Short mmCIF file of C-alpha atoms in Angstrom, two decimals:
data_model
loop_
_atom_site.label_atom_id
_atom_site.label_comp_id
_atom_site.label_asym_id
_atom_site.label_seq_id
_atom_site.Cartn_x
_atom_site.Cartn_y
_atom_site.Cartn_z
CA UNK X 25 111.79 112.38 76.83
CA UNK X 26 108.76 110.52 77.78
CA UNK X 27 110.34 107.39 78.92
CA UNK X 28 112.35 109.50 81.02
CA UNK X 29 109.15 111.67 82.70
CA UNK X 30 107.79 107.95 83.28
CA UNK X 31 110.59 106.89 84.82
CA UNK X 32 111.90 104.35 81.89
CA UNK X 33 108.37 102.36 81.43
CA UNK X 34 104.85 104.52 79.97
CA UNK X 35 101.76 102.28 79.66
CA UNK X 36 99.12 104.29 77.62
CA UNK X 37 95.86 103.66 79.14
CA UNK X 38 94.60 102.96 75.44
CA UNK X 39 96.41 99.36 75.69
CA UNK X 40 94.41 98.29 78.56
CA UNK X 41 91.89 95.46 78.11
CA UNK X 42 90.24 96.07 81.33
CA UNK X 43 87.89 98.79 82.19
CA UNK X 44 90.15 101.65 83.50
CA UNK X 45 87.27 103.49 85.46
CA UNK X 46 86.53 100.51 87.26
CA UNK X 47 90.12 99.34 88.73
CA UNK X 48 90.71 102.24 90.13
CA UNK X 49 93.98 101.99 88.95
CA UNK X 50 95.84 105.86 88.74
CA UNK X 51 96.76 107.50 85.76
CA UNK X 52 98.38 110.50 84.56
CA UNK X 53 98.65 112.71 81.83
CA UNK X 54 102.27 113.14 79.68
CA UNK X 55 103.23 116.93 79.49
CA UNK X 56 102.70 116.46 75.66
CA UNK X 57 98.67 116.38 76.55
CA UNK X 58 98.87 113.43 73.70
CA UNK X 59 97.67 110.66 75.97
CA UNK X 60 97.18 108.83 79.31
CA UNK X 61 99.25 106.84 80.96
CA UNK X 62 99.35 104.31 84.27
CA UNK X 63 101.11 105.39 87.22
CA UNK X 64 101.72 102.44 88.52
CA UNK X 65 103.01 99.53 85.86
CA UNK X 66 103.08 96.82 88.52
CA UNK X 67 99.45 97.54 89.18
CA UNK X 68 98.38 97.45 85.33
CA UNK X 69 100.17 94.15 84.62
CA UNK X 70 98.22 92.77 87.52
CA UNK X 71 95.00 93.71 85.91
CA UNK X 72 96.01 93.02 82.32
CA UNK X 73 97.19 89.49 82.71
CA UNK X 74 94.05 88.67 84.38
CA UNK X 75 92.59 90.32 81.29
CA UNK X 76 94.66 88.20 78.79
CA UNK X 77 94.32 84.87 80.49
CA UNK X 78 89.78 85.78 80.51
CA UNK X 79 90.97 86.30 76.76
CA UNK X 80 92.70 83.46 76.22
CA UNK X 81 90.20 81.24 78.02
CA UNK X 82 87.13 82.83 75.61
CA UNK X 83 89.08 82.21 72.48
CA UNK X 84 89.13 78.15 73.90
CA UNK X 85 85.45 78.25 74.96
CA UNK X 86 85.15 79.67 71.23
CA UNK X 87 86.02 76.20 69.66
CA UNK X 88 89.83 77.32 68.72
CA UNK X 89 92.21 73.80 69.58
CA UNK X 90 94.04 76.53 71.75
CA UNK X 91 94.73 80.25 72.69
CA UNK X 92 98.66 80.77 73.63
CA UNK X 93 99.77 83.98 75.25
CA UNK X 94 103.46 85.22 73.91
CA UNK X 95 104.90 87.35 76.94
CA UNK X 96 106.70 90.29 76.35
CA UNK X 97 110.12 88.75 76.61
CA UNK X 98 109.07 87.18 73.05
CA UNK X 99 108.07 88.15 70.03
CA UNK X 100 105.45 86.47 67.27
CA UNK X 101 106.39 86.53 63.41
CA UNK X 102 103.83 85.73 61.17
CA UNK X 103 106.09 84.73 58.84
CA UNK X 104 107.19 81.63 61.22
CA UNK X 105 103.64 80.22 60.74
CA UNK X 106 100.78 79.70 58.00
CA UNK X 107 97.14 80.45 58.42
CA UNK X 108 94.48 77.22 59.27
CA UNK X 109 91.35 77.41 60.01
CA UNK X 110 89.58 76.35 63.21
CA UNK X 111 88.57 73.11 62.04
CA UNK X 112 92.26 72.47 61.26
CA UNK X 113 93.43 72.71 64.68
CA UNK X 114 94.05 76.52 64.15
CA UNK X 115 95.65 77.98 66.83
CA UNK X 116 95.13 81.39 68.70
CA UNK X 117 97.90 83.43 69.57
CA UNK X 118 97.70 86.45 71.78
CA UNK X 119 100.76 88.41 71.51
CA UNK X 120 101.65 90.69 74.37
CA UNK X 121 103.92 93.94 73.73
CA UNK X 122 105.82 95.35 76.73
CA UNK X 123 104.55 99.04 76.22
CA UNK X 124 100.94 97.05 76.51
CA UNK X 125 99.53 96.74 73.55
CA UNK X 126 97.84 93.07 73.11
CA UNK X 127 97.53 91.75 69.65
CA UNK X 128 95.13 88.56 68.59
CA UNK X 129 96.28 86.50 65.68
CA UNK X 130 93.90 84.04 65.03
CA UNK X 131 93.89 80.96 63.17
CA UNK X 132 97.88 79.99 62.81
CA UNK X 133 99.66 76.95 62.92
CA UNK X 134 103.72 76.38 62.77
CA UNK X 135 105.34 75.73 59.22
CA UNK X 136 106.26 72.54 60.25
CA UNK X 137 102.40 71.92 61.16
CA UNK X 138 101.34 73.40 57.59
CA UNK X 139 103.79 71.59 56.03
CA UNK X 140 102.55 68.29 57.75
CA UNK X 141 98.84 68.91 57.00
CA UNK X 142 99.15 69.58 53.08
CA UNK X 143 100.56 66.11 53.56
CA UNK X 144 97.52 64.40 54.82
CA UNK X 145 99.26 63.45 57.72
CA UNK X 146 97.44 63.95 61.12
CA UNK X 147 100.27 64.25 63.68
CA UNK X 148 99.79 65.09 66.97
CA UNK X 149 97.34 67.62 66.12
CA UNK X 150 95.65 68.77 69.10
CA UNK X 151 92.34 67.58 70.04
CA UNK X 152 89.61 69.87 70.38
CA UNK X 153 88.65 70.41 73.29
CA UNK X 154 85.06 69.80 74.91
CA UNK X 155 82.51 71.88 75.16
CA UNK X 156 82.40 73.34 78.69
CA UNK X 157 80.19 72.66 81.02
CA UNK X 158 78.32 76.60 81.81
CA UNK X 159 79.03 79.16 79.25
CA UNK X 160 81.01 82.11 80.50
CA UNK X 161 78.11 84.19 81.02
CA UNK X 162 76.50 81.51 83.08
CA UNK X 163 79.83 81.22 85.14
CA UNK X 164 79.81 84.88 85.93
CA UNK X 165 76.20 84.55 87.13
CA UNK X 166 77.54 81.53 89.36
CA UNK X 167 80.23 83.75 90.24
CA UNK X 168 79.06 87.07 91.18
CA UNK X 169 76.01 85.15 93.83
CA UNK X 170 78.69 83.30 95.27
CA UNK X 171 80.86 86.11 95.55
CA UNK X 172 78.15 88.08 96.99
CA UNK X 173 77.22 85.47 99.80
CA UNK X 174 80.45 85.02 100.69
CA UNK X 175 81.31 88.57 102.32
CA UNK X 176 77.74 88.84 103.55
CA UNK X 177 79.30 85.36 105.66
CA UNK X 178 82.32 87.05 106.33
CA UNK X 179 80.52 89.63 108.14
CA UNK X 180 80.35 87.78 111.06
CA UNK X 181 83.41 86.26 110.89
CA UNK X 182 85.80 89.16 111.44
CA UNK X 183 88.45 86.82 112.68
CA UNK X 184 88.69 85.26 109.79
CA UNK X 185 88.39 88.57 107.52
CA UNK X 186 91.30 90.05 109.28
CA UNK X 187 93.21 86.55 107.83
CA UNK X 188 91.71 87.36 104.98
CA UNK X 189 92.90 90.91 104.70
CA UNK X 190 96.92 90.23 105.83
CA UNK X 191 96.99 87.56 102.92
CA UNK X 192 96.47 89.82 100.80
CA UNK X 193 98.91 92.73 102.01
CA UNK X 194 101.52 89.84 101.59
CA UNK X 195 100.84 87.83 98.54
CA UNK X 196 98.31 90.63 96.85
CA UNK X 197 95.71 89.67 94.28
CA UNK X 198 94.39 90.94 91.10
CA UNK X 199 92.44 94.01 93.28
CA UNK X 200 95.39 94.39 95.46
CA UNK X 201 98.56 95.98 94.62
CA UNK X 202 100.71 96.86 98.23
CA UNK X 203 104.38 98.08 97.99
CA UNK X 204 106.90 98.18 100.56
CA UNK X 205 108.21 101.39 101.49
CA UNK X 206 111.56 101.32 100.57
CA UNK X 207 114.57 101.96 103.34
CA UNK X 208 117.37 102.86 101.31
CA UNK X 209 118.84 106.26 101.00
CA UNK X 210 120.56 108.44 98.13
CA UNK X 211 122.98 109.46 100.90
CA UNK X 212 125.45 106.30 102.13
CA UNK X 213 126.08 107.88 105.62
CA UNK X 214 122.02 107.75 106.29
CA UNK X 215 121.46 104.58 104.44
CA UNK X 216 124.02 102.78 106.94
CA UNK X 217 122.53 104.94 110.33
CA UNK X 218 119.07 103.86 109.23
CA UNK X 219 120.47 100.00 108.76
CA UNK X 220 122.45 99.94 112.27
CA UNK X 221 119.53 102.04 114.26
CA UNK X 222 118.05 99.91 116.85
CA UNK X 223 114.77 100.87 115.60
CA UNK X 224 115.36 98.80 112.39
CA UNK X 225 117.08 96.44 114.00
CA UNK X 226 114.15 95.99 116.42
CA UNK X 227 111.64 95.21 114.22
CA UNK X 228 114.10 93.01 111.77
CA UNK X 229 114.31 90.83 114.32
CA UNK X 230 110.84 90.57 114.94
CA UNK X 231 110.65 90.50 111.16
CA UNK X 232 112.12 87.06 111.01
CA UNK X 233 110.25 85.61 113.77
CA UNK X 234 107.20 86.35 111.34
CA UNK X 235 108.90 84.88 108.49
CA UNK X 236 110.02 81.73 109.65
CA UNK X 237 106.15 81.23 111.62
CA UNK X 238 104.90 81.82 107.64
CA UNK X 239 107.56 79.24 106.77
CA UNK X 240 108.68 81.81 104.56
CA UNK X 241 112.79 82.16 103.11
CA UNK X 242 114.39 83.18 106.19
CA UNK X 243 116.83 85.66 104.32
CA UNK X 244 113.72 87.26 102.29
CA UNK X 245 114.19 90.73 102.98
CA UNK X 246 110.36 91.72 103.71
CA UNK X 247 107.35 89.39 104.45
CA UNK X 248 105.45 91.40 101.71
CA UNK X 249 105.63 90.54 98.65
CA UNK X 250 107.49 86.97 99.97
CA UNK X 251 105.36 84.41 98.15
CA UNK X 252 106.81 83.79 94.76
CA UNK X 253 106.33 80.61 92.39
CA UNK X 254 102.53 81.06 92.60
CA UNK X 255 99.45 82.28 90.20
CA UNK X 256 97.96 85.81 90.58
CA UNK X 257 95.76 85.23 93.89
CA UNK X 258 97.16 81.89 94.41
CA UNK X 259 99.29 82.52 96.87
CA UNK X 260 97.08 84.98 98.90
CA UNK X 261 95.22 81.61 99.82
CA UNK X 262 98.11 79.51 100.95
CA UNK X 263 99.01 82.04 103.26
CA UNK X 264 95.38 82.83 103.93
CA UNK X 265 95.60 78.76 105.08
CA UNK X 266 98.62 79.05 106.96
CA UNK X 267 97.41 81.81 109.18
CA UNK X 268 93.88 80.21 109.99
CA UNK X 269 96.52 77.57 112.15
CA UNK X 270 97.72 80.31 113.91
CA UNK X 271 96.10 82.11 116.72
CA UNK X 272 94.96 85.15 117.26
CA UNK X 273 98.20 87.07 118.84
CA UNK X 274 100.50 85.11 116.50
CA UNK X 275 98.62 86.66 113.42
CA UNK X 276 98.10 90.99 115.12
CA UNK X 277 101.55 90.19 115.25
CA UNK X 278 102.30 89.25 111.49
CA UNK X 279 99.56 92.40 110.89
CA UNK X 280 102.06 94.31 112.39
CA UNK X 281 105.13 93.46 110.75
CA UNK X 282 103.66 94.11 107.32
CA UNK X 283 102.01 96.95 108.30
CA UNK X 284 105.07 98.49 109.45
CA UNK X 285 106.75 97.56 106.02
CA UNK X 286 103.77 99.27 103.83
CA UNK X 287 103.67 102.31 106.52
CA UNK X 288 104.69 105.37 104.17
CA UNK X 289 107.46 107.46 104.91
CA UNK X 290 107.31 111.25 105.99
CA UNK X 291 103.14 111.07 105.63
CA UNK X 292 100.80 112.48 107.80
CA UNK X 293 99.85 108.40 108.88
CA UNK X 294 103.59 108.18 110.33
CA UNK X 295 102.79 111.47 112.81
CA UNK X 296 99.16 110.01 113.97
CA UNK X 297 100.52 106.68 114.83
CA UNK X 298 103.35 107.81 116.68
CA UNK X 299 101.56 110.16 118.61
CA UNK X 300 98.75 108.09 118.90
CA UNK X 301 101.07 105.17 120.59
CA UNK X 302 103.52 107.56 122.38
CA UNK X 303 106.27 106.44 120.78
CA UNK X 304 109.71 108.24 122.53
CA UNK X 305 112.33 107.97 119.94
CA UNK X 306 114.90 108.00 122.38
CA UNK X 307 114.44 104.56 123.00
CA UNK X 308 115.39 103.85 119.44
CA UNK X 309 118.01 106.37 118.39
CA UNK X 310 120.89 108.63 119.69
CA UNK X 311 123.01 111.19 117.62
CA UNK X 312 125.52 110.09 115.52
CA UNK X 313 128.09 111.08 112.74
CA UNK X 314 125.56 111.27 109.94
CA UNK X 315 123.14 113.62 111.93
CA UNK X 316 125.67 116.06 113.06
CA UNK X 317 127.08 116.31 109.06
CA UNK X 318 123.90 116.97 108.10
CA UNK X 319 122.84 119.77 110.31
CA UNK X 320 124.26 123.09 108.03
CA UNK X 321 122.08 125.92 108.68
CA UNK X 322 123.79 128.13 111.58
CA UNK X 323 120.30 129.13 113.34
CA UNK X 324 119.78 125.92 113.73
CA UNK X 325 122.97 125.06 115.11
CA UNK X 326 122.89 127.30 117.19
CA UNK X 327 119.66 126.34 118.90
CA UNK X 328 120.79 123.11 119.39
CA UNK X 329 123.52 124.70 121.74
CA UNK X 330 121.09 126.36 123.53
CA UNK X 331 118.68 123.39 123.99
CA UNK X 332 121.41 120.79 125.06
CA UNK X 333 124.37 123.49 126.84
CA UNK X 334 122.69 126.17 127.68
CA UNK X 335 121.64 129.48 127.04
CA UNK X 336 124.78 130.74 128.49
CA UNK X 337 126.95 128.44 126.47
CA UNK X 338 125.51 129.42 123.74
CA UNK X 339 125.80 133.12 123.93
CA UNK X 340 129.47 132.40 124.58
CA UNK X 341 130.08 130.19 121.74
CA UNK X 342 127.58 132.16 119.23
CA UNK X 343 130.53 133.57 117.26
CA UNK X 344 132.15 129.99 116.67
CA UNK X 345 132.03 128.03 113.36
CA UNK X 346 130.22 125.36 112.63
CA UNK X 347 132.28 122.23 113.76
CA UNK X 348 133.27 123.77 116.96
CA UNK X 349 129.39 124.38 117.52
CA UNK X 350 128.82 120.50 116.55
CA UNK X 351 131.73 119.48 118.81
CA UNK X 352 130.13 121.49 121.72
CA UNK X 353 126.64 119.86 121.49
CA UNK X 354 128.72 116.29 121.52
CA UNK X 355 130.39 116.72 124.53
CA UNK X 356 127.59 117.93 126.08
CA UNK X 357 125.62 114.70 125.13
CA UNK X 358 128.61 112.09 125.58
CA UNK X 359 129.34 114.10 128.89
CA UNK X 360 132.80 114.80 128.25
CA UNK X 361 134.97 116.76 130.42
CA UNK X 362 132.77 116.49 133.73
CA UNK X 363 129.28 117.60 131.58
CA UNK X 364 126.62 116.63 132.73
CA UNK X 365 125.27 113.86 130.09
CA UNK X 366 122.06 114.02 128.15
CA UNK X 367 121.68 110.07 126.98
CA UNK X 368 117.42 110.76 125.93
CA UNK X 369 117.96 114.54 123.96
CA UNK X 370 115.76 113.97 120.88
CA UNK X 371 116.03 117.10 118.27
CA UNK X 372 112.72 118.62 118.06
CA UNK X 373 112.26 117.63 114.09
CA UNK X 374 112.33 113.76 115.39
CA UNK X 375 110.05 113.95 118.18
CA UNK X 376 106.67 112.89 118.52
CA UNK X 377 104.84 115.33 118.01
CA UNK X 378 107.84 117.42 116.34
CA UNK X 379 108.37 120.91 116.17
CA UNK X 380 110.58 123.25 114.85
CA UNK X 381 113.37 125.42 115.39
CA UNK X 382 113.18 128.81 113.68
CA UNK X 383 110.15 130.28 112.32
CA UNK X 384 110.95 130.12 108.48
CA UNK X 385 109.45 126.25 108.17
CA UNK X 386 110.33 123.74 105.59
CA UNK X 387 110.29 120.99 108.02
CA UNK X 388 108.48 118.11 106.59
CA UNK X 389 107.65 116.41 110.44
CA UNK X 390 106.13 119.18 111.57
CA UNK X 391 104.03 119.78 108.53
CA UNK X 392 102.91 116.34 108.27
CA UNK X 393 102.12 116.32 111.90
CA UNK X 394 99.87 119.33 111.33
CA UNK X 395 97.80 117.67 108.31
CA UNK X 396 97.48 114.50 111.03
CA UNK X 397 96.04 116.96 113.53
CA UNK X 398 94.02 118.91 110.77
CA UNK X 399 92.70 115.45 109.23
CA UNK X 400 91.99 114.30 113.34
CA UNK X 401 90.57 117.87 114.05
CA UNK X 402 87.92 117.26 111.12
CA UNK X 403 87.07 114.03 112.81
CA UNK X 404 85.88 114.73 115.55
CA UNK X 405 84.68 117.99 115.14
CA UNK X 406 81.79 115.75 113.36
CA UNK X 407 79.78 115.78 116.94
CA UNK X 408 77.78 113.28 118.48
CA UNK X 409 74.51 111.98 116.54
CA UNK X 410 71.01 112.22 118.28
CA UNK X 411 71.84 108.02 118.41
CA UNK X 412 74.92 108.77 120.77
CA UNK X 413 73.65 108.51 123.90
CA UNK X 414 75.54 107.93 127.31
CA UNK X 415 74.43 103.95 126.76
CA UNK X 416 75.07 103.35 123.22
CA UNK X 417 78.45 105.34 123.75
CA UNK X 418 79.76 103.20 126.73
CA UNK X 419 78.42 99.82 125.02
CA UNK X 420 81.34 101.18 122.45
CA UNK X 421 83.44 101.68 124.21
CA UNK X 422 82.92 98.34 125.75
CA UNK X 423 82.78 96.68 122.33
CA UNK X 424 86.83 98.53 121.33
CA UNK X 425 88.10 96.76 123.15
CA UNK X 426 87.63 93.60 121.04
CA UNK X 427 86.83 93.07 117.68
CA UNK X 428 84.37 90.58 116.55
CA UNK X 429 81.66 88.19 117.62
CA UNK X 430 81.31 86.50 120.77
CA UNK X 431 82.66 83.05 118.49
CA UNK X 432 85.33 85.32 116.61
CA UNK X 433 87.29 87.28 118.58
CA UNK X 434 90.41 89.03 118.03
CA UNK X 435 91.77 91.19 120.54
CA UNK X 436 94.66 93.31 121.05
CA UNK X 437 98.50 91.23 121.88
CA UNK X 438 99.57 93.81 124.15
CA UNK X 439 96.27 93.88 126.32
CA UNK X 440 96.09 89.97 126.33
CA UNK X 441 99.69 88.96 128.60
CA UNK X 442 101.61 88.01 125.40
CA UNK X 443 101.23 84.18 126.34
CA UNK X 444 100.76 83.53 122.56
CA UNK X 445 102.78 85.90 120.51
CA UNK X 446 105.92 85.02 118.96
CA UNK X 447 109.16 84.06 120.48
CA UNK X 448 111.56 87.22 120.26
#
């Protein structure tokens, strides 16, 4: 029952080695009030295989002639080894469950091994290894200042913090965890009208411009999420190298593309942005076979007539069924039969900012596009501070339209002629 609430995987908080408070990482209690559990498993891996390997790597500082992790896909028996002891060339082994659990067995060597020591013979028994250099409380010292001077550098460097900031959407790191949103449908008639739309066919193929400039796989479906083959945080710095060649357009551009692939469905974020940009969806999408088939309330229907024939056409037809409504509303928009022919109508659910038909609700647009005014509304009813004067307000206004320093500037692609962006 649990796996199923869970959705086939439950992590119980109680198996993490990391400090749970401090990720920030989201949890949730079962119905059975019996424990805790992640939300996200993707997210907890990230942080507990960081947590293993600063395990693994203490248990080696420790003296032990090595710490081995055994993944989930395995499983350690004791009874496939025989204790030793450190100065024996005992080994560590850290044995990882896939519910989460981590288990230490210290001090174990193979049979084979055992069998070869109570012989006196030496083998190829690992050499210790020597003593490091700082001790791991002196490396988190070194650590933490460096850390710390860093982004006080990078404050003044916003060009290069924004490069900073798109490797990590793409290749994530042991504090990021970004997921795509997904595209696919439970319904096979929207799943294909979303795939053929020009709107996702639009930004696919600006999609692959941005993978092949990343010299990503050119058939990777997303450029999130792309980088495979590398260490946790590894690969945020290749890319993180690969975009400080590119220039400034070139990389708004790849901000784009993955911000677009992160951008959440049906939110709140989706109604700001469009209105914020203007964006006319009839530029990107007509009416096809899968809308009409999914349009069943009559009311509804009916208003449609209205709003593309007429009010008179309506009237006329309001005692029709269904399909002879639907069949009315595409002639009208074809132009069939001398109509005239209505190539931009836009249903008032899918424009931005939507609206509604009938007065009973339950449309998700509209109700996201009133927590984006609502959220927008709380803005800037905030007021202006005593420090807002006419000056410091126009010097803003001055400064939005670039971001950075005078030696680090990154400015909008749209604004600057598009002599640098990507070929289409």
């Amino acid at each position: 029952m649990k796996a199923w609430l869970f959705g086939g995987q439950s992590i119980a908080v109680k198996h993490a080695l990391f400090d749970v408070e401090a990720s920030g990482l989201a949890v949730i209690a079962d119905l059975f009030g019996e424990d805790r559990y992640f939300a996200h498993a993707d997210a907890f891996w990230t942080a507990q295989n960081a947590a293993v390997e600063a395990l693994r790597a203490g248990h080696v500082e420790a003296g032990w002639s090595d710490a081995i992790v055994v993944p989930p896909s395995e499983h350690f028996s004791t009874w496939d080894y025989e204790k030793a002891a450190k100065r024996k060339g005992g080994r560590v082994y850290i044995d990882v469950r896939a519910s989460g659990e981590v288990t230490v067995h210290e001090g174990y060597v193979s049979r084979k091994e055992a069998a070869r020591l109570a012989r006196g013979e030496t083998g190829s028994a690992p050499h210790k290894p020597p003593r490091p250099e700082v001790t791991g409380t002196m490396q988190t010292y070194i650590d933490l200042h460096r850390h710390a001077a860093v982004r006080a550098a990078l404050i003044g460097r916003p060009a290069v913090a924004l490069r900073v900031m798109v490797a990590h959407v793409i290749a994530g790191s042991p504090l990021w965890s970004v997921r795509v949103q997904s595209q696919t449908a439970r319904d096979a008639a929207t799943q294909e009208s979303v795939e053929t739309g020009l709107a996702e066919t639009c930004f696919d193929k600006r999609r692959r411009a941005v993978l092949a400039v990343l010299d990503f796989d050119a058939d990777a479906p997303t450029v999130t999420g792309s980088v495979q083959g590398w260490p946790v945080g590894d690969g945020a710095v290749a890319i993180f190298a690969r975009l400080l060649e590119l220039p400034d357009p070139v990389v708004m551009e790849v901000l784009a593309i993955v911000m677009g692939e992160t951008l959440a469905s049906g939110t709140p974020m989706v109604e700001a942005v469009g209105v914020e940009i203007g964006v006319d969806m009839a530029k990107f999408w007509s009416a096809d076979a899968a809308f009409f088939d999914l349009i069943r309330d009559r009311d509804v229907l009916q208003a449609i007539v209205a709003e593309v024939a007429g009010e008179t056409v309506a009237a006329a037809n309001a005692g029709e069924k269904g399909k002879t409504l639907k069949r009315i509303v595409g002639d009208h928009l074809d132009g069939n039969d001398g109509r005239k022919r209505h190539e931009d109508w836009v249903p008032k659910w899918m424009a931005f900012p939507p609206a509604a038909y009938t007065a009973r609700g339950g449309v998700g647009t509209v109700a996201a596009h009133c927590r984006a005014q609502a959220a927008r509304a709380t803005a800037q009813g905030r007021g202006t501070s005593e420090a807002d004067t006419p000056q410091t307000i126009a010097a803003s206004d001055t400064a939005a339209n670039r971001i950075g320093t005078d030696d680090a500037v990154v400015t909008d692609p749209d604004a600057s002629g598009g002599d640098r962006r990507l070929a289409a």
